[in-house]
CSV table of C-alpha atoms in Angstrom, one decimal:
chain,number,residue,atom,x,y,z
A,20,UNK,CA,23.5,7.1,-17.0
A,21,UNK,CA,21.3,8.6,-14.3
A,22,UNK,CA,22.8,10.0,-11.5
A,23,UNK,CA,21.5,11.8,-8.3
A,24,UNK,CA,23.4,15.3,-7.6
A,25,UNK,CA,23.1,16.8,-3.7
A,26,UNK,CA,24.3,20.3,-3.2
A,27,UNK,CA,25.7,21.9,0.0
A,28,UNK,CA,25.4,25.0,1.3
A,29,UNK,CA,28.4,27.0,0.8
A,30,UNK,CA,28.1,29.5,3.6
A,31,UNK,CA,27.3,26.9,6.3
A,32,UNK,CA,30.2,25.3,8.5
A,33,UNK,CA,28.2,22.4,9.0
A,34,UNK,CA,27.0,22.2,5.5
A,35,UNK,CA,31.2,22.0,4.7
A,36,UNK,CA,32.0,19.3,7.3
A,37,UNK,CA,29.1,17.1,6.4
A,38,UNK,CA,30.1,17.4,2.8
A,39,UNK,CA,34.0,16.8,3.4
A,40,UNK,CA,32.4,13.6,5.7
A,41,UNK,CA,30.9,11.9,2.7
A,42,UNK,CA,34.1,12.8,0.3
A,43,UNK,CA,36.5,11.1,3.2
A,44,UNK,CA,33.9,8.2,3.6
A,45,UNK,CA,32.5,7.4,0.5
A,46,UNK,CA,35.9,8.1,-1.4
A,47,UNK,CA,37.6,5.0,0.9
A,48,UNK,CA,34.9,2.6,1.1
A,49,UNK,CA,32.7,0.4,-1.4
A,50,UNK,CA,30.6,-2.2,-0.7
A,51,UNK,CA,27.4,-3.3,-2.3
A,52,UNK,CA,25.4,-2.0,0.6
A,53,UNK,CA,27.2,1.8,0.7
A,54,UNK,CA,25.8,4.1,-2.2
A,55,UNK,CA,28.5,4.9,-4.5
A,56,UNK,CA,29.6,8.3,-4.8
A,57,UNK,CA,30.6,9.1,-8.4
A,58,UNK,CA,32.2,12.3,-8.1
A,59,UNK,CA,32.2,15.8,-6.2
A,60,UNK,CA,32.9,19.1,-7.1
A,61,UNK,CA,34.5,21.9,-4.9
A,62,UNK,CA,34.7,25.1,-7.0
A,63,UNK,CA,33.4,28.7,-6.6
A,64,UNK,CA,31.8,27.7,-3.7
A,65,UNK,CA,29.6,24.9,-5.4
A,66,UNK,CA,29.9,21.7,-3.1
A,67,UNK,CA,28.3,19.1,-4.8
A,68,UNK,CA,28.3,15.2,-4.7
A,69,UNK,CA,27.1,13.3,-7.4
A,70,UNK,CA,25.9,9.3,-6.9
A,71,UNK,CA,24.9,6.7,-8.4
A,72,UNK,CA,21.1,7.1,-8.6
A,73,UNK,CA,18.6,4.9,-6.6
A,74,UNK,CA,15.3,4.3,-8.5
A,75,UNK,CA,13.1,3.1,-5.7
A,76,UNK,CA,14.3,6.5,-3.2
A,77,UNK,CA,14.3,5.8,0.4
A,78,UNK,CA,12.7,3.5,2.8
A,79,UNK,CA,10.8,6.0,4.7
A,80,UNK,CA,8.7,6.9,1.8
A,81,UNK,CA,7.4,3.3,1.2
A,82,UNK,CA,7.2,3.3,4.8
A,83,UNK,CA,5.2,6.4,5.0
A,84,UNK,CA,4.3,8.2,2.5
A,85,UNK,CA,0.2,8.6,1.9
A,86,UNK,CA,-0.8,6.3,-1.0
A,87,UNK,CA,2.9,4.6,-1.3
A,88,UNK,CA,2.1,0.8,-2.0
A,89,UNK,CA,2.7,-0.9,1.0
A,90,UNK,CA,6.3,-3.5,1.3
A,91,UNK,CA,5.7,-7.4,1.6
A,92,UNK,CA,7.1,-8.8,4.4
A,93,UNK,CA,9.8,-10.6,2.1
A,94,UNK,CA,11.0,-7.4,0.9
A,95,UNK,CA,10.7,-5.6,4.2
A,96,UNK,CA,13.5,-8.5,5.3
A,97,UNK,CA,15.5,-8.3,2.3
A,98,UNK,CA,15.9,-4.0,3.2
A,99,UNK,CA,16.9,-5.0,6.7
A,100,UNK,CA,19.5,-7.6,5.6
A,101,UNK,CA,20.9,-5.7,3.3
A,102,UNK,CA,21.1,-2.3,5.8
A,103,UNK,CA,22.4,-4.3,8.4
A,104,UNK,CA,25.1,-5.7,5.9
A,105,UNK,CA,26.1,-1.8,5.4
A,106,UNK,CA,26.5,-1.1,8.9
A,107,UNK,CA,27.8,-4.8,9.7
A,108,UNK,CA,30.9,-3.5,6.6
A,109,UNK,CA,31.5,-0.3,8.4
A,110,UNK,CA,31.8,-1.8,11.8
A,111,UNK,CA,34.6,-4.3,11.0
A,112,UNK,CA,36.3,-2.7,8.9
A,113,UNK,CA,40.1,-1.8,9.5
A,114,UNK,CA,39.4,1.3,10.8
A,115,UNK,CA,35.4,1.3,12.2
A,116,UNK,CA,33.0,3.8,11.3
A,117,UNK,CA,30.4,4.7,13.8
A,118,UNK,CA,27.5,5.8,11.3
A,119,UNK,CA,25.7,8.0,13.7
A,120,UNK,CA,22.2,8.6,11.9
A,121,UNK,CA,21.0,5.5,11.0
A,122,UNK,CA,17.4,6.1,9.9
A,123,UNK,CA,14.7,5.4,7.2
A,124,UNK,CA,15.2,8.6,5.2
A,125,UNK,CA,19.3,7.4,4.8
A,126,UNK,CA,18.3,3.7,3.6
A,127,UNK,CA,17.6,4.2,-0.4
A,128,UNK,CA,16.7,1.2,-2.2
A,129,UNK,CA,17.7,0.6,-6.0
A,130,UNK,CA,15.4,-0.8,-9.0
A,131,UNK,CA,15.4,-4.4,-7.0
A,132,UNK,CA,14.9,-3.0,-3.5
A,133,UNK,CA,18.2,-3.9,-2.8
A,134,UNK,CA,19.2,-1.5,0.6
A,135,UNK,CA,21.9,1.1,0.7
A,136,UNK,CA,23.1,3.7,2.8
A,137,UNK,CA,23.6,6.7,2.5
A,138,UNK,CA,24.7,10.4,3.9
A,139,UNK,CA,27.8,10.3,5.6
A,140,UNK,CA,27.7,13.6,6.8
A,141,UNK,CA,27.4,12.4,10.3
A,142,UNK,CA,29.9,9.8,10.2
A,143,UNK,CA,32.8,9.7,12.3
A,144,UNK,CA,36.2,6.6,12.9
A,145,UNK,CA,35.1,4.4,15.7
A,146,UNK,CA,37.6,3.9,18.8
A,147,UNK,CA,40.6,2.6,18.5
A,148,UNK,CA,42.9,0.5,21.0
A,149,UNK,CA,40.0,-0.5,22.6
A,150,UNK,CA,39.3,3.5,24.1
A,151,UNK,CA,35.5,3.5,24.3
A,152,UNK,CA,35.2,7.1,24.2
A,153,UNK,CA,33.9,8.2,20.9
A,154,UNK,CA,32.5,11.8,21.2
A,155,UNK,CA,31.4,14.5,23.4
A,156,UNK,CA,28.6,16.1,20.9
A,157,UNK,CA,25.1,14.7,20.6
A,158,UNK,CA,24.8,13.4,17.0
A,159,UNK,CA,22.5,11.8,14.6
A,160,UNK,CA,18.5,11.9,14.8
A,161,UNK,CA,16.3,11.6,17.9
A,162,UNK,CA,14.5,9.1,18.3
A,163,UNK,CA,17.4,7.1,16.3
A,164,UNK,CA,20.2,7.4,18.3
A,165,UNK,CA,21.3,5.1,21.0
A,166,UNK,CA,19.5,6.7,24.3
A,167,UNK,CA,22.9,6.9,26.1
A,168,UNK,CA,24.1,8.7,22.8
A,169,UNK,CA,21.3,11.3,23.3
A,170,UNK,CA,22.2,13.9,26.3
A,171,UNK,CA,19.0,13.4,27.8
A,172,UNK,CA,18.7,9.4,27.0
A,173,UNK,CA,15.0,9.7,26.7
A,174,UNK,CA,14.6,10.5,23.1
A,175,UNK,CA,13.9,6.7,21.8
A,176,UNK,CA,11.3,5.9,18.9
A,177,UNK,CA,9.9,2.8,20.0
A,178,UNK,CA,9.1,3.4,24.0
A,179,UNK,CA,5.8,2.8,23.2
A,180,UNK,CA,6.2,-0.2,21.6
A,181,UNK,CA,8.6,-2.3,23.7
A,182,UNK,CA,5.7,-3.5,26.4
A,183,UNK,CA,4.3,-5.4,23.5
A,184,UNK,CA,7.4,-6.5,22.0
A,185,UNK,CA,7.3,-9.6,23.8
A,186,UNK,CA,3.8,-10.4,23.9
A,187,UNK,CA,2.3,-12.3,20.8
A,188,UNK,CA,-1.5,-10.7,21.2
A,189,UNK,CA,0.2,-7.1,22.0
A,190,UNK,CA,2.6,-7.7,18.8
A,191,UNK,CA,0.1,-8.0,16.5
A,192,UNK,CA,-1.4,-4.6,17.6
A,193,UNK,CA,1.8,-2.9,16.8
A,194,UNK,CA,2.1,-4.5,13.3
A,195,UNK,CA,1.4,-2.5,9.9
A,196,UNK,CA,-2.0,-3.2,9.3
A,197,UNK,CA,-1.0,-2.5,5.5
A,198,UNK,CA,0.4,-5.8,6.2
A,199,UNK,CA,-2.6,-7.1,6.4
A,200,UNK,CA,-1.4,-10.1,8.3
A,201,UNK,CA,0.5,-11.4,5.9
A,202,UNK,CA,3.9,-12.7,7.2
A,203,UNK,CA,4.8,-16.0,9.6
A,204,UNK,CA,4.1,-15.1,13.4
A,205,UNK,CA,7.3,-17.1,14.2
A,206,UNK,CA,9.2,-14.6,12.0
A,207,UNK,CA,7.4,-11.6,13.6
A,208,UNK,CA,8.3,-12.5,17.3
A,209,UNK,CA,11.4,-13.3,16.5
A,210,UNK,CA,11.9,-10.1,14.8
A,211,UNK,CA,10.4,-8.5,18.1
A,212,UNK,CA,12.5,-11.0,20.4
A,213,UNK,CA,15.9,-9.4,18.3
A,214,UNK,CA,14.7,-5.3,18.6
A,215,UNK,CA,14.7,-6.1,22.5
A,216,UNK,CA,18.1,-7.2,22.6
A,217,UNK,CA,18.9,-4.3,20.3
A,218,UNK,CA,17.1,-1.9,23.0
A,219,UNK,CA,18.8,-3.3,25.9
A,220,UNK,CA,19.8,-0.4,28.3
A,221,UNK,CA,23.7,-1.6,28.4
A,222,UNK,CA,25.1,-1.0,25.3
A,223,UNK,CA,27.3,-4.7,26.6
A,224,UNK,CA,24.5,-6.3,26.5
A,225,UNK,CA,23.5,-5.5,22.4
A,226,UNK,CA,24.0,-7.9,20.1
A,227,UNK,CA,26.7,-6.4,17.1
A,228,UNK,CA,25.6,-5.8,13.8
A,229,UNK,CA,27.6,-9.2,12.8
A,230,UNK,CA,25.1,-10.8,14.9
A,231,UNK,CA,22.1,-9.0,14.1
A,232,UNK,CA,22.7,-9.6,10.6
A,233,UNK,CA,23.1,-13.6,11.5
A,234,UNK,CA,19.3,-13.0,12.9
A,235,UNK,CA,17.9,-11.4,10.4
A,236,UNK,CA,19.2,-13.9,7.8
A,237,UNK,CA,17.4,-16.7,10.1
A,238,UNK,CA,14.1,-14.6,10.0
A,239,UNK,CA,14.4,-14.4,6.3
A,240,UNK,CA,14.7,-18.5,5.8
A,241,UNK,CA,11.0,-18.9,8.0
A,242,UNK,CA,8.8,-19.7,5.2
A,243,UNK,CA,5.5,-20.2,7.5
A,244,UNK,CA,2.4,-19.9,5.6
A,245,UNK,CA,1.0,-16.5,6.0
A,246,UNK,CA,-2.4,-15.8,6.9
A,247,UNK,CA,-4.6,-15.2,4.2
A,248,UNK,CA,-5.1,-11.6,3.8
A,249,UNK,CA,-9.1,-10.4,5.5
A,250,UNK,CA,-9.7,-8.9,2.1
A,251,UNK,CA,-8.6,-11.7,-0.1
A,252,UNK,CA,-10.8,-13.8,2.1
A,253,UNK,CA,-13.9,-11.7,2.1
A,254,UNK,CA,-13.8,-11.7,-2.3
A,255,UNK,CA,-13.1,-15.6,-2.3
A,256,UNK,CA,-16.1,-16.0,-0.2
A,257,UNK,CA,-18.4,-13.2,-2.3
A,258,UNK,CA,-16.9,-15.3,-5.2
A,259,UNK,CA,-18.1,-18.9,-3.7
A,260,UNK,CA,-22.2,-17.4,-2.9
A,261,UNK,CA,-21.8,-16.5,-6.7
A,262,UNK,CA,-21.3,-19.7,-7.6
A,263,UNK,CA,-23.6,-21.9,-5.7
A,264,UNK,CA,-26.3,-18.4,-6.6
A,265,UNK,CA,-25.3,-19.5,-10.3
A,266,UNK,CA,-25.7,-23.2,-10.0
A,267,UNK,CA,-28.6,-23.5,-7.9
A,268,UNK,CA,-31.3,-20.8,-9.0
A,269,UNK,CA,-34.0,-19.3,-7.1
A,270,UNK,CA,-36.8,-21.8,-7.7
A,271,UNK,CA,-39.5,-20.6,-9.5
A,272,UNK,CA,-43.1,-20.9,-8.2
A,273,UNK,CA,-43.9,-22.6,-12.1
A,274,UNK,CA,-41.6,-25.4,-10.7
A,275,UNK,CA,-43.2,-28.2,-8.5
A,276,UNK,CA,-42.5,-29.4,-4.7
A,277,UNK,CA,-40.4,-32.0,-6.3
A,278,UNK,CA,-38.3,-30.2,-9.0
A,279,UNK,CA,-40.3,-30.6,-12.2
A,280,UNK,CA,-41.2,-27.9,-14.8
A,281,UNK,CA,-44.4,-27.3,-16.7
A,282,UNK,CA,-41.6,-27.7,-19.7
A,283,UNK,CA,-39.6,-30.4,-18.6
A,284,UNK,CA,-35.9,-30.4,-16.8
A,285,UNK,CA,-35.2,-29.9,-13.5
A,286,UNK,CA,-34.1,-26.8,-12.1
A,287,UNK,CA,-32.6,-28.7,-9.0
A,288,UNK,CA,-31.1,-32.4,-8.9
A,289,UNK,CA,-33.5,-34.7,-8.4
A,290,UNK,CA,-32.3,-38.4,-6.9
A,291,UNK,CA,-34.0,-41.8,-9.2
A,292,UNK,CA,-36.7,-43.1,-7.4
């Protein structure tokens, strides 16, 4: 059985707490959507944590990496459910967990694209008896992390992108092109339409991950008919001037005003008189 090992550093605090995290985390929760740890090890100053091992690796290098084969939309959806499914776990269970550095590089994807997440280093027991305080420290990623979570609030990753969230000409602009315009424009702007209520300044005013889930699930069940893709379109029409080049022949100056050959046959239709 394959398995993927990750190994902290022994002399750094961090490196410790991040590695007890995922022990206390991992160790009490399973679901489908969590990557299962298999084991640690805490001996001679060897922390390791040994998983289950993802074949596809993470999101972000499908997303990004130079020469990666680009995602369908389909399967784009599918990652999102099944993330949001993760977090949707976490947040309802008994005792909440606040994930704190939910990003690309943490979603790994197994041999059917099917989403986990992963490091728990960052994790932390949401509020209890309704106290809303959670933490004092700036965690998690910028450019991830809720802006009121950040101490400036002005680390956010989309900024740029939220003036043409809501505009169907803009929208298309922000699109992967590897996309190539294939995927239902009523899924897209509804995808857009749920990031702006994800991005709403008031934290009250987000939907949960229950609900975002419920969204996603809705996007997922649009079966439009794509677009076909500028490429495919260009070979089918190279392909259709090959044919009618095929059937219809340059007429040779042997052949008459009318069709006939010096031989006989016709090297166009000719209609009976």
């Amino acid at each position: 059985m394959a398995v993927a090992v990750k190994k902290s550093n022994p002399d750094s605090i961090q490196g410790l707490e991040e590695w007890q995290s995922e022990v206390k985390f991992l160790g009490k929760f399973s679901h489908p959507n969590l990557v299962k740890l298999l084991g640690y090890c805490w001996e001679e100053k060897q922390f390791l944590l040994v998983y289950e091992y993802m074949q596809k690796g993470s999101l972000e290098n499908h997303l990004f990496r130079k020469g990666a084969e680009p995602l369908p939309w389909d399967v784009r959806l599918r990652v999102s459910i099944g993330a949001a499914q993760g977090l949707a776990f976490l947040h309802t269970s008994e005792k909440s967990v606040i994930y704190r550095d939910f990003k690309t590089s943490n979603i790994l994807l197994d041999g059917d694209y099917n989403a986990k997440l992963s490091d728990f280093g960052l994790a932390k027991l949401g509020p209890i008896n309704g106290n809303s305080h959670i933490t004092t420290r700036v965690m998690g990623t910028y450019g991830y992390a809720a802006p009121e979570y950040v101490a400036t609030g002005e680390h956010n990753l989309v900024d740029w992108a939220k003036p043409s969230l809501s505009d169907k000409r803009k929208l298309k602009k922000i699109m992967d092109p590897r996309l190539e315009e294939q995927y239902p424009i009523k899924g897209a702007l509804q995808t857009a339409e749920l990031i702006i209520n994800c991005l709403e300044a008031d934290p009250r005013n987000r939907p949960s991950m229950e609900k975002v889930l419920e969204s996603l699930e809705k996007i997922y069940a649009i079966r439009e008919k794509p677009k076909e893709s500028k490429v495919k379109n260009k070979k089918q029409g190279n392909n259709r001037r090959q044919e009618q080049n095929s059937a219809y022949p340059h007429r040779s100056p042997l052949h008459s005003k009318h069709g006939g050959s010096g031989n006989g046959g016709s090297a166009y239709p000719v209609g009976s008189a």
